[in-house]
Coordinates of C-alpha atoms in Angstrom, one line a residue:
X1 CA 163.7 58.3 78.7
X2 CA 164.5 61.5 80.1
X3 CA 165.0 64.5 78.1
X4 CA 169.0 64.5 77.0
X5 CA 169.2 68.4 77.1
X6 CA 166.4 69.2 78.9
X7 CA 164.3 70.4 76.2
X8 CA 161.1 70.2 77.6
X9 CA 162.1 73.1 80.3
X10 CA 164.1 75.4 77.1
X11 CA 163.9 74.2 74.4
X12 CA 164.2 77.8 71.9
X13 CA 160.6 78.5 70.4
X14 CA 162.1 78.1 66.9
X15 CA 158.6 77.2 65.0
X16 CA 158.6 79.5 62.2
X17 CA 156.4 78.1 59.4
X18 CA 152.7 76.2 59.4
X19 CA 153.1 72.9 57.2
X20 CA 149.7 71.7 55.5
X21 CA 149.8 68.1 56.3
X22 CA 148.5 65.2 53.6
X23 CA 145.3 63.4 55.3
X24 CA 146.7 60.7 52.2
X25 CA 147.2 57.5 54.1
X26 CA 148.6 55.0 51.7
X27 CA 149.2 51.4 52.5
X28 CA 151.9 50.1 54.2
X29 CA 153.8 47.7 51.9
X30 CA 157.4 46.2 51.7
X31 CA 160.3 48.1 51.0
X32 CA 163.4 45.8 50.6
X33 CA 166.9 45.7 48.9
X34 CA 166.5 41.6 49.4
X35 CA 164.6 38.6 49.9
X36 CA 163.0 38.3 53.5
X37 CA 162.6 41.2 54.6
X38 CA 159.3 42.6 56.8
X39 CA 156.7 44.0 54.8
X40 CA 155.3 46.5 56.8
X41 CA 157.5 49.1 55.9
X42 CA 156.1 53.3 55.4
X43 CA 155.0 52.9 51.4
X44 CA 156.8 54.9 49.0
X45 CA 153.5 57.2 48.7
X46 CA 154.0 58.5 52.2
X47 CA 157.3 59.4 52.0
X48 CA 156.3 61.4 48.5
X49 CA 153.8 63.1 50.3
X50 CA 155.6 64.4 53.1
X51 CA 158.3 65.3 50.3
X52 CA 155.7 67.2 48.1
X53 CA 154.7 69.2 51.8
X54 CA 158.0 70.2 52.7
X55 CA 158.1 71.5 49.1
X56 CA 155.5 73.1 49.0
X57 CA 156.4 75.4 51.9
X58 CA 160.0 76.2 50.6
X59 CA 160.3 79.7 49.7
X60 CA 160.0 80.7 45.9
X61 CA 163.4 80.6 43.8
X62 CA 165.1 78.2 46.6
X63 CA 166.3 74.7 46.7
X64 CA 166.5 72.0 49.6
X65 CA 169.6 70.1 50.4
X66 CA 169.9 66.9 53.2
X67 CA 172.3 64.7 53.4
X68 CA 172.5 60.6 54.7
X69 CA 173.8 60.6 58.3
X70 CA 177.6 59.6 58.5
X71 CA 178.9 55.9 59.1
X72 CA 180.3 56.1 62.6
X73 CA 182.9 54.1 63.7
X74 CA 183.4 52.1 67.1
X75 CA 186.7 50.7 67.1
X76 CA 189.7 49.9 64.3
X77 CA 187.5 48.0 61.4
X78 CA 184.2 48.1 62.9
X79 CA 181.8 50.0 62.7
X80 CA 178.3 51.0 65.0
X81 CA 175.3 49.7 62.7
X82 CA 174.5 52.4 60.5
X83 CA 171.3 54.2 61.8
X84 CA 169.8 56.6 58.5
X85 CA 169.0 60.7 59.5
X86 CA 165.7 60.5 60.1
X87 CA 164.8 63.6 58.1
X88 CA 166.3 61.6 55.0
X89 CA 164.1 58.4 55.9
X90 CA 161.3 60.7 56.3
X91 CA 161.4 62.1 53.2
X92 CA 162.6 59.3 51.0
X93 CA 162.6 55.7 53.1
X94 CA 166.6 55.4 52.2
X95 CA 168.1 53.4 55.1
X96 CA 171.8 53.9 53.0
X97 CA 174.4 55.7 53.9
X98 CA 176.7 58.3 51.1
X99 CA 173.6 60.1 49.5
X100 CA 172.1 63.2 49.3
X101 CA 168.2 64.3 48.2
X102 CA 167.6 67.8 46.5
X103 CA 164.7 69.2 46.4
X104 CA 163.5 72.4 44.0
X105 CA 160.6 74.8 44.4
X106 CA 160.5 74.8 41.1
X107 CA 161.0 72.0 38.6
X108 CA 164.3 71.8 36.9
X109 CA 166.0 69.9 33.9
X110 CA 168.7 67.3 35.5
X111 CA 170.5 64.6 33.8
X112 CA 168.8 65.4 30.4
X113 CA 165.2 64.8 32.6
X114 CA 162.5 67.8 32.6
X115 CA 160.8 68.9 35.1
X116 CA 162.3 67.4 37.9
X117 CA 161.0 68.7 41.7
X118 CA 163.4 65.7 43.5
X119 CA 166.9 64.4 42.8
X120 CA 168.0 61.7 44.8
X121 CA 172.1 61.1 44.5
X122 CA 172.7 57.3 45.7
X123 CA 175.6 54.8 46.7
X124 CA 176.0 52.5 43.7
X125 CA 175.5 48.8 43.4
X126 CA 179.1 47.2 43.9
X127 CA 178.8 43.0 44.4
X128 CA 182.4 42.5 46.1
X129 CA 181.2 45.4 48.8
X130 CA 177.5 43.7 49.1
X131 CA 179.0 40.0 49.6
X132 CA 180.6 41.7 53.0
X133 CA 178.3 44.3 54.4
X134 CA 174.9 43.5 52.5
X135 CA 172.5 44.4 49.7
X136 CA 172.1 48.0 48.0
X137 CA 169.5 49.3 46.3
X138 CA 171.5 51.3 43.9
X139 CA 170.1 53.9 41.3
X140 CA 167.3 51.4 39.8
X141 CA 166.4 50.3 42.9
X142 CA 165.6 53.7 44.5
X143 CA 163.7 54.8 41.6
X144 CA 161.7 51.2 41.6
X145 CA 161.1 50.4 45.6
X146 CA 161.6 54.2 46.6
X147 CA 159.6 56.0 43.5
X148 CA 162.0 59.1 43.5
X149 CA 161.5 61.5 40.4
X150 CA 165.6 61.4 39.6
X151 CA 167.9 58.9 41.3
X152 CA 171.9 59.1 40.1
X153 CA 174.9 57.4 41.4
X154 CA 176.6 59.9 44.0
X155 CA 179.2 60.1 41.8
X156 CA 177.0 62.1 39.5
X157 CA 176.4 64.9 42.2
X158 CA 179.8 66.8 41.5
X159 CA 179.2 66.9 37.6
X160 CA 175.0 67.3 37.9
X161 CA 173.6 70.2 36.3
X162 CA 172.0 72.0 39.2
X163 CA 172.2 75.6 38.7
X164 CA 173.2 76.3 42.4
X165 CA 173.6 80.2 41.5
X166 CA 170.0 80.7 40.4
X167 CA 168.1 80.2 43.1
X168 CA 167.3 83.1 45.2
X169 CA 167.8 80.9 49.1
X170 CA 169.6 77.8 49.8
X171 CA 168.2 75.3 52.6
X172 CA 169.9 73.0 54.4
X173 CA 169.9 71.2 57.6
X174 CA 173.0 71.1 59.9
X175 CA 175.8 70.1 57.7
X176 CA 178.4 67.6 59.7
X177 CA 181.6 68.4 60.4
X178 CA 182.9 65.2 61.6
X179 CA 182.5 62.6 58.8
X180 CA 185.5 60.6 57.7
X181 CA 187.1 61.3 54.0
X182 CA 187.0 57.6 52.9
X183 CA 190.1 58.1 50.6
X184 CA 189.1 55.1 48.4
X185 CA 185.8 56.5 47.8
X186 CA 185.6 60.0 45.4
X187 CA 181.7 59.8 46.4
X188 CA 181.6 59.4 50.4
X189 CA 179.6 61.9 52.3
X190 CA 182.6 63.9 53.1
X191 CA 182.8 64.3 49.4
X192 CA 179.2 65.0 48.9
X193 CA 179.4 68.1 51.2
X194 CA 182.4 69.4 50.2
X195 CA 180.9 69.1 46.7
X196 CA 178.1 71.3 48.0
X197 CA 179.9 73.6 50.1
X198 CA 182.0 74.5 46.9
X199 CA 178.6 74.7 43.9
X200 CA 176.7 76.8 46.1
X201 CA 179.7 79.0 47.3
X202 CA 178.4 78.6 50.9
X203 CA 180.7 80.8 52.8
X204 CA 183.6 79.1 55.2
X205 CA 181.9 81.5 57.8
X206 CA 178.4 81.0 57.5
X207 CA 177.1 80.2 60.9
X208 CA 174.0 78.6 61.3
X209 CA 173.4 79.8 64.7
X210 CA 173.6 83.6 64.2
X211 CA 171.2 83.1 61.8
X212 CA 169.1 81.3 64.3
X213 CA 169.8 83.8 66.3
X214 CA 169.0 86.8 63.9
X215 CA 165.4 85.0 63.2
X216 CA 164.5 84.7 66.9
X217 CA 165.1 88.5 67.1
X218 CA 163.2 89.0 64.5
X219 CA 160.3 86.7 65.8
X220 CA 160.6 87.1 69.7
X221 CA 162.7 90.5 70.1
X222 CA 159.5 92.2 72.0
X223 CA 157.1 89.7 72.7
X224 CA 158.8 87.6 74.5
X225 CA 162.1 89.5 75.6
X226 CA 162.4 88.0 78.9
X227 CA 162.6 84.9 77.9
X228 CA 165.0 85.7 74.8
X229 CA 167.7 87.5 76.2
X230 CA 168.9 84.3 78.5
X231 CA 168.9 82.7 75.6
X232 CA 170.9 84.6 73.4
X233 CA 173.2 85.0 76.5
X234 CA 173.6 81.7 76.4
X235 CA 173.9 81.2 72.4
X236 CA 176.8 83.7 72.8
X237 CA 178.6 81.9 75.9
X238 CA 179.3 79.0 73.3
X239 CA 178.8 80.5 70.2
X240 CA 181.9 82.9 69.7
X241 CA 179.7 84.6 65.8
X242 CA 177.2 85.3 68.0
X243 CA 179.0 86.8 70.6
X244 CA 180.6 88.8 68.2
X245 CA 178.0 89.7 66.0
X246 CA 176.6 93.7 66.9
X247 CA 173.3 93.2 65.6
X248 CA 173.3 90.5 68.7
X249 CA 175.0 92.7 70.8
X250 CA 173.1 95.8 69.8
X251 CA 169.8 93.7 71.0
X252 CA 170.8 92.4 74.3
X253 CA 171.8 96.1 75.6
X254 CA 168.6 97.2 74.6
X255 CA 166.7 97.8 77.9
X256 CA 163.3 98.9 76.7
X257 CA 161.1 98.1 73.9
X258 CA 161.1 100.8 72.2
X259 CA 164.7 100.5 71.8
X260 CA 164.5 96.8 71.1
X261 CA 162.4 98.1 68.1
X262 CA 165.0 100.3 66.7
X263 CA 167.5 97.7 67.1
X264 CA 165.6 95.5 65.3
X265 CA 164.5 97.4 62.5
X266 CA 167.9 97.3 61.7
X267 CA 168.7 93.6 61.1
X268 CA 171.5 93.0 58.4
X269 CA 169.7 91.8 54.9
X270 CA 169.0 87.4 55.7
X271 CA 171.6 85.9 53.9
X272 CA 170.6 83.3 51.1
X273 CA 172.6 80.4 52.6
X274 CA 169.5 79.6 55.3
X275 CA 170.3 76.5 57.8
X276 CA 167.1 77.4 59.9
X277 CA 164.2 77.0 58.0
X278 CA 164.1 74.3 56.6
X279 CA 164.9 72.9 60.4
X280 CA 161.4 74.4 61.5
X281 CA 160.0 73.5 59.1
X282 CA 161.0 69.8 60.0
X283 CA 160.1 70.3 63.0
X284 CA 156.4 71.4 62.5
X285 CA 155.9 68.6 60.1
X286 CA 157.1 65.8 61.9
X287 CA 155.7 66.4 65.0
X288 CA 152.1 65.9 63.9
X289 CA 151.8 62.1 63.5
X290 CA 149.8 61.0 60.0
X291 CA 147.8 57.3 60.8
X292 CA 150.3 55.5 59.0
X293 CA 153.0 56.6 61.2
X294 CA 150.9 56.2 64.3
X295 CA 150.6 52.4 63.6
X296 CA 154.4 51.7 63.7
X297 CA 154.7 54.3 66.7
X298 CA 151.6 52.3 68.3
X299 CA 153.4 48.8 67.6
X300 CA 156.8 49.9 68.8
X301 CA 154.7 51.1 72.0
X302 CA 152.9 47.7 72.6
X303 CA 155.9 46.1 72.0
X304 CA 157.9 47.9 74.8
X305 CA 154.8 47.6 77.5
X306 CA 154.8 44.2 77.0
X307 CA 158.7 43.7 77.9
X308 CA 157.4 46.2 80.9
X309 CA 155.0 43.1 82.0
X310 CA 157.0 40.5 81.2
X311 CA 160.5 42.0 83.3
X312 CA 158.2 42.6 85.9
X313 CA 157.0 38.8 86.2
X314 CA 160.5 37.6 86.1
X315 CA 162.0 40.0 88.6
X316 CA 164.0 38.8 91.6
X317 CA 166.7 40.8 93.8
X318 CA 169.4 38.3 92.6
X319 CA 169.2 39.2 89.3
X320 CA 171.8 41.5 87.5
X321 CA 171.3 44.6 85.8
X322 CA 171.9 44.0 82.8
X323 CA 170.3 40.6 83.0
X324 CA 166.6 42.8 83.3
X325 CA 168.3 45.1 80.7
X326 CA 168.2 41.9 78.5
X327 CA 164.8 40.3 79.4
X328 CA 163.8 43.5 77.8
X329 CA 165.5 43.8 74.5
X330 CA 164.4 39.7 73.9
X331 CA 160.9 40.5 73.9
X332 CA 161.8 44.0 71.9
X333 CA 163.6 41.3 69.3
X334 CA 161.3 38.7 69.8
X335 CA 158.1 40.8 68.4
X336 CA 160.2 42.2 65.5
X337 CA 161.5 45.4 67.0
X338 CA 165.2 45.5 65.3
X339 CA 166.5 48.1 68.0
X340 CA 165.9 50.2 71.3
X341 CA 165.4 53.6 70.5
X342 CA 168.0 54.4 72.8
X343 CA 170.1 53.0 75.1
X344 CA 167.9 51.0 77.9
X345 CA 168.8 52.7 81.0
X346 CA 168.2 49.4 83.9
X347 CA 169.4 51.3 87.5
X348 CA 168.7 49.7 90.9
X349 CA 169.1 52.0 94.1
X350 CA 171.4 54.6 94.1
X351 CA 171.9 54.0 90.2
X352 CA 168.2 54.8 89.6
X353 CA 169.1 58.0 91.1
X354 CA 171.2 58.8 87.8
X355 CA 169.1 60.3 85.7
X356 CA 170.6 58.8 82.4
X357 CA 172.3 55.8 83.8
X358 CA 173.1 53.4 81.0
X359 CA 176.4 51.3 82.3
X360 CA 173.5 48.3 83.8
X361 CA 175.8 46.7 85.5
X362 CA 175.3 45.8 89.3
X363 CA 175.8 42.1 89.9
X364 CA 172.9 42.2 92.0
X365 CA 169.9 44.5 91.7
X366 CA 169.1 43.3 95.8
X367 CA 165.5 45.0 97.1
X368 CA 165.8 48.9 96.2
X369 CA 163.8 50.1 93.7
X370 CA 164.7 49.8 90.1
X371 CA 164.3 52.1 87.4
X372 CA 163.7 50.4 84.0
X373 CA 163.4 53.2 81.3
X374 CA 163.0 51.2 78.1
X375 CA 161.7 51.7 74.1
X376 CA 161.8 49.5 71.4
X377 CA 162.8 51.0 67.8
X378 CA 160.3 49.3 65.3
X379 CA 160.7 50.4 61.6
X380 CA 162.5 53.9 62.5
X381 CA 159.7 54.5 64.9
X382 CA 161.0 54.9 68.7
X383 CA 159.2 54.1 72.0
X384 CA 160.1 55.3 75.4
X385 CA 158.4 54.0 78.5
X386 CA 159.4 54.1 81.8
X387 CA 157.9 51.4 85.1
X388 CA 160.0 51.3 88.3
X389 CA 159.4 48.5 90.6
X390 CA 160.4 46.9 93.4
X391 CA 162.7 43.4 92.9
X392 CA 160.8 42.0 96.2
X393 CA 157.5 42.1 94.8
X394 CA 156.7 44.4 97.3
X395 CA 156.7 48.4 98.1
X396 CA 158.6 49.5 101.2
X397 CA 156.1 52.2 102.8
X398 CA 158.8 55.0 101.6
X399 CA 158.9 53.6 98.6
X400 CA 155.7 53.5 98.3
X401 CA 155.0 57.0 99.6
X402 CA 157.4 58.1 96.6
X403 CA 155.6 56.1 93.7
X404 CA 152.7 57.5 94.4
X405 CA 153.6 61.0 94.8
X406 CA 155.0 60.2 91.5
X407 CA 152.1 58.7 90.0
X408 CA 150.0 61.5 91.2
X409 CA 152.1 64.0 89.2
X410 CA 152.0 61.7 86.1
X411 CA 148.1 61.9 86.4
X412 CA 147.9 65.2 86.5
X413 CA 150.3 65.8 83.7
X414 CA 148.7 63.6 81.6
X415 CA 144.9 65.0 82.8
X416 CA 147.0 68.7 81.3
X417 CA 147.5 67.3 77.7
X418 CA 144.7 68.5 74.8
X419 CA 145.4 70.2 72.0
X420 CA 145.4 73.8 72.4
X421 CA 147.5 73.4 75.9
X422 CA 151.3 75.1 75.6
X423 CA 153.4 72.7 75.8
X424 CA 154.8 73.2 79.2
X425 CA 151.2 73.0 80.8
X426 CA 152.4 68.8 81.3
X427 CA 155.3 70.0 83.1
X428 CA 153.3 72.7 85.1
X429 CA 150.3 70.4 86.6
X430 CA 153.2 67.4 87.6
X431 CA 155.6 70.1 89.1
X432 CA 152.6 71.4 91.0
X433 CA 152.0 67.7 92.5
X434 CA 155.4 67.0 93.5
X435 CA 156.3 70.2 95.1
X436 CA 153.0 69.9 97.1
X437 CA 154.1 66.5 98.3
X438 CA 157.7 67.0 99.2
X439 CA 156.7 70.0 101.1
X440 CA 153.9 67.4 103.0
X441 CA 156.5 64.6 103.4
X442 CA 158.9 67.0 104.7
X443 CA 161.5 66.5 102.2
X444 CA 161.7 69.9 101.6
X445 CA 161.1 73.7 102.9
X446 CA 159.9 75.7 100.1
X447 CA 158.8 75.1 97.1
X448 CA 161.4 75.8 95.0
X449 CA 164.0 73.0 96.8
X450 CA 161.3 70.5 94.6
X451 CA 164.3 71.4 91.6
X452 CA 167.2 68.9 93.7
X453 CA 164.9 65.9 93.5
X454 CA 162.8 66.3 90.3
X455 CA 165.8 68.4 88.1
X456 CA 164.3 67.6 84.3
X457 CA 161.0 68.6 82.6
X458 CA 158.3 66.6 82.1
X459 CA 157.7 66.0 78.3
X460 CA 159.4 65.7 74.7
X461 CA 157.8 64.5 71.6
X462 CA 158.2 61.0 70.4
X463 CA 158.6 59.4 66.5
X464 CA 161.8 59.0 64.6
X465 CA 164.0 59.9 67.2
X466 CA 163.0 59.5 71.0
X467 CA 163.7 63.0 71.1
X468 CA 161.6 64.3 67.8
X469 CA 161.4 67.2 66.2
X470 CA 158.5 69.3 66.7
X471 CA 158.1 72.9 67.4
X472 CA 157.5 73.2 71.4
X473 CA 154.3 75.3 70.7
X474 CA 150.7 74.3 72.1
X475 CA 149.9 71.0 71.5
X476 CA 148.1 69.6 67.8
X477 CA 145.8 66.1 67.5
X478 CA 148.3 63.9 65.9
X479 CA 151.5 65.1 68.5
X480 CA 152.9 61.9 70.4
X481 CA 154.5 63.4 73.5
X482 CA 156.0 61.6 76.6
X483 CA 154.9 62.7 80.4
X484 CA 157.3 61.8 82.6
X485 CA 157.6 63.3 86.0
X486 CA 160.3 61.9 88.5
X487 CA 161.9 61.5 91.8
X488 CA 165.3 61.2 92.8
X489 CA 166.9 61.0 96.6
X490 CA 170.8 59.8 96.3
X491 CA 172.5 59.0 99.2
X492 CA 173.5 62.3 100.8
X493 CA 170.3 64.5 100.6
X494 CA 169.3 66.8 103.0
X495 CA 166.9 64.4 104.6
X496 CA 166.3 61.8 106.6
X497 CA 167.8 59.1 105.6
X498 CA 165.2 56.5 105.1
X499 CA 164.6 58.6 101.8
X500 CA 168.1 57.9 100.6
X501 CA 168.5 55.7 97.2
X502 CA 164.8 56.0 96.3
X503 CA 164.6 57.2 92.8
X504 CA 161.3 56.5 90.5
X505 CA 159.9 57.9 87.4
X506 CA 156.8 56.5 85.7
X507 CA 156.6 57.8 82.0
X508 CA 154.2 57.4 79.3
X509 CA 153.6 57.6 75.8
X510 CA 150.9 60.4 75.0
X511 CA 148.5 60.7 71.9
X512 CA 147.4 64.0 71.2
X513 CA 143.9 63.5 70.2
X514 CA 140.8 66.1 68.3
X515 CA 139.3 66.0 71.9
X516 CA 142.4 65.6 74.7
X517 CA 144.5 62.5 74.8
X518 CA 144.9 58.8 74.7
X519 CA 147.5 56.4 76.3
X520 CA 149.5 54.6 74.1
X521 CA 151.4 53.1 76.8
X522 CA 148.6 52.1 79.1
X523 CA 149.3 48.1 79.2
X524 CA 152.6 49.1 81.4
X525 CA 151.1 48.3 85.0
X526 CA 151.1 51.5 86.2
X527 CA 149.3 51.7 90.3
X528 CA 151.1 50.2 93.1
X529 CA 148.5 47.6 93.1
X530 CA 148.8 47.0 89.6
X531 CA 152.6 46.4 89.7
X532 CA 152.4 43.8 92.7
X533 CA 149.6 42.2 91.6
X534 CA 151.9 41.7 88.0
X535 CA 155.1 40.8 90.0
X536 CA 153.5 37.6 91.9
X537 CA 152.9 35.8 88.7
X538 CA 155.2 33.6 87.1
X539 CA 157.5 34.4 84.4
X540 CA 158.0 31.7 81.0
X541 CA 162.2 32.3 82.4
X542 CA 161.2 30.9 86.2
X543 CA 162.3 27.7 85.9
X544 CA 165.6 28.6 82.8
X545 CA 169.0 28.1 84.4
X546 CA 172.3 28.1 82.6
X547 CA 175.3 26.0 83.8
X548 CA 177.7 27.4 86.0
X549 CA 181.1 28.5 84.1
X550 CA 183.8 27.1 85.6

């Protein structure tokens, strides 16, 4: 999938703590608020261990605060299936919504209970709610499946004695702003942050992004100046505190660095409301991959190269978009995968020239190229892998000419990744490829024209969301990153024609290993010879018709 924001090519360099990571890799076992459910769920012990090293790196005196993700809704009564914040699963294995986890530095006495490091604040058990929208684990069972230190009903968490004023910094993640007050509900997330926004006095002011940008002064101000001042150029653009704020202000007319110095030396006292730290330090510890993780990540992977093979076997040009789109998401439900990690983007011809196409549907995918850019969700765990091929069977020369130029700059992209390499270095060896081959195809004059026809970076990393956190510095053993160079001709490019409608990415699913890198999405046919040689067998759905509807 290609990067939504384009984070491989800016993403801010916003890693500002080391996390020691647990080499603990307890069993996987079943975590269920019913009968039947799968059993190869993250155990309890791995979620307390990545709790116990986020703790650990929390300053002295300060408390942790994250809340469930909000119930979103997609028209009148219904709503979207509820998808947990993955910081939250992370850290506890909750899939609920209306909760909140707190997390102390320093043990505390809550609810009458001593030394307490965790307090989990959970939707209650209610049966007439459970009979309609299924089973909860309530309070027992978050402290019995989940192993929490404290679990209360969310009620709880207005009237719980947390001594909000004692503790010298308050962390938090970003806070949402557009969650529904559930007017039946004294407990509902909207509640829960309003609860916190009034114990901890967190100013109506506070802006998490000035003090984003107040830390990457404080971090990048000289070293990397050229790069920062775009960047708070642009934080300001959309960010009216930032624009407004004169320590900002003071730093971007700074021309030299000695003056970039001064300014710096005097940044206003950090405030001890803090909604960036505790973001990097997320990111840092999510992006390294323990082996229990890697096993869901791995089986979400196989699951999503096999719908790769088996698409490709039952491709024909009379087949409909979001007919492939579906061939895909059977075998994704068919091996146990309960989502996509994001929506499968199926685009044939001009459509595959869209670099986040998701509408699939074209009556008739015909013989262009299509561009199937598909991941299966499996446990939380998101793939994202990405084949093009040709509904005929069979390459046209351009097309052909294309994929390979493409698969070239994959190669070396991939040949770039080993741990010590900055993360861009992916993007750098594939860009190199495809400038060097436009320029020979005469697709292009200079170098820099490459841009029109290959406008998104390379690589993101790849866990919990398709689009993990991690820290965008050089790469650790244990990062799972994608490489995913592309090319993309739409009707009306300045060339010749025959190029027109061609678009093709080829992306995989990169291990970060101790000594370089490993495939995880390898069994995706990959070579031209490789995807032809797939395409003329027969598919299990050769011979499946449906009656006409009349």
């Amino acid at each position: 999938m290609n990067v939504r924001r384009l984070v491989a090519a800016t993403h801010w360099p916003v890693a500002l703590l080391a996390l020691a990571i647990s080499a603990a890799a307890p069993a996987q076992a079943q975590r269920q608020a019913g009968p039947g459910r799968p059993t190869d769920f993250l155990d309890p012990g791995f979620h307390r261990a990545r709790r116990e090293a986020l703790r650990q790196q929390m300053p002295a005196g300060s408390v942790a605060v994250l809340f469930a993700a909000p119930v979103r809704n997609r028209a009148n009564d219904v709503d979207f299936i509820y998808h947990q914040s993955p910081d939250l699963y992370y850290l506890t294995g909750y899939d609920e919504p209306q909760a909140v986890l707190v997390l102390f530095k320093e043990s505390q006495s809550i609810g009458g209970q001593a030394g307490v490091t965790e307090a989990m604040f959970v939707q209650p058990r209610n049966p007439k709610a459970e009979s309609w929208t299924g089973r909860r684990l309530g309070t027992e069972g978050a402290k019995q499946q989940l192993k929490l230190q404290y679990v209360a009903d969310n009620k709880e968490f207005a009237t719980a004695a947390i001594p909000w004023s004692s503790f010298s910094q308050v962390l938090f993640t970003e806070l949402p702003t557009d969650v529904r007050d559930d007017p039946r509900d004294p407990a509902d997330l909207y509640n829960l942050i309003a609860t916190f926004r009034q114990k901890s006095s967190i100013p109506a002011d506070y802006s998490p992004d000035l003090a984003q940008a107040h830390q990457l002064i404080q971090k990048y101000g000289v070293q990397a100046a050229s790069n920062l001042r775009p960047m708070l150029t642009n934080m300001a653009s959309s960010q009216p505190q930032v624009a407004a704020d004169a320590y900002v202000q003071a730093y971007l007319k700074a021309e030299t660095d000695d003056a970039r110095q001064k300014v710096m030396a005097t940044r206003p006292a950090p405030s001890r409301y803090d909604g960036t730290t505790l973001n990097a330090a997320l990111d840092e510890l999510r992006a390294v991959k323990t082996p229990e993780e890697l096993k869901l990540l791995r089986r979400a992977i196989r699951i999503s190269t096999v719908g790769q093979q088996e698409v490709m076997k039952a491709l024909r040009p009379d087949m409909a978009e979001n007919e492939v789109q579906a061939l895909h998401e059977y075998v994704y439900r068919r091996y146990g995968a309960e989502f996509e990690g994001y929506p499968s983007i199926v685009g044939a011809g001009a459509n595959g020239c869209i670099l986040h196409y998701e509408t699939n549907d074209k009556p008739r995918i015909g013989n262009d190229l299509i561009l199937m850019d598909c991941g299966a969700e499996y446990h939380g765990y998101s793939a994202d892998v990405t084949r093009t091929a040709p509904p005929s069977g069979k390459f046209s020369p351009e097309q052909k000419q294309i994929y390979e130029l493409v698969l070239a700059a994959q190669d070396a992209g991939i040949a770039a990744c080993k741990p010590g390499a900055e993360f861009q270095a992916p993007d750098k060896a594939a860009r190199k490829v495809v400038e060097d081959g436009l320029l020979k195809l005469g697709l292009i004059k200079t170098a820099a024209e490459a841009r029109q026809y290959f406008p998104h970076g390379t690589s993101h990393y790849l866990g919990l969301d398709v689009h993990d956190r991690g820290s965008y510095g050089p790469l650790k053993a244990g990062n799972v990153i994608t490489v995913e160079p592309g090319i993309y001709i739409p009707e009306g490019s300045p060339c010749d024609k025959k190029w027109w409608n061609i678009g093709v990415r080829i992306e995989d699913d990169i291990l970060i290993t101790p000594s370089g890198w490993e495939n995880l999405s390898k069994d995706a046919p990959r070579t031209v010879a490789e995807v032809e040689s797939l395409m003329a067998k027969p598919s299990p759905i050769d011979n499946y018709k449906l009656p006409e509807l009349k």
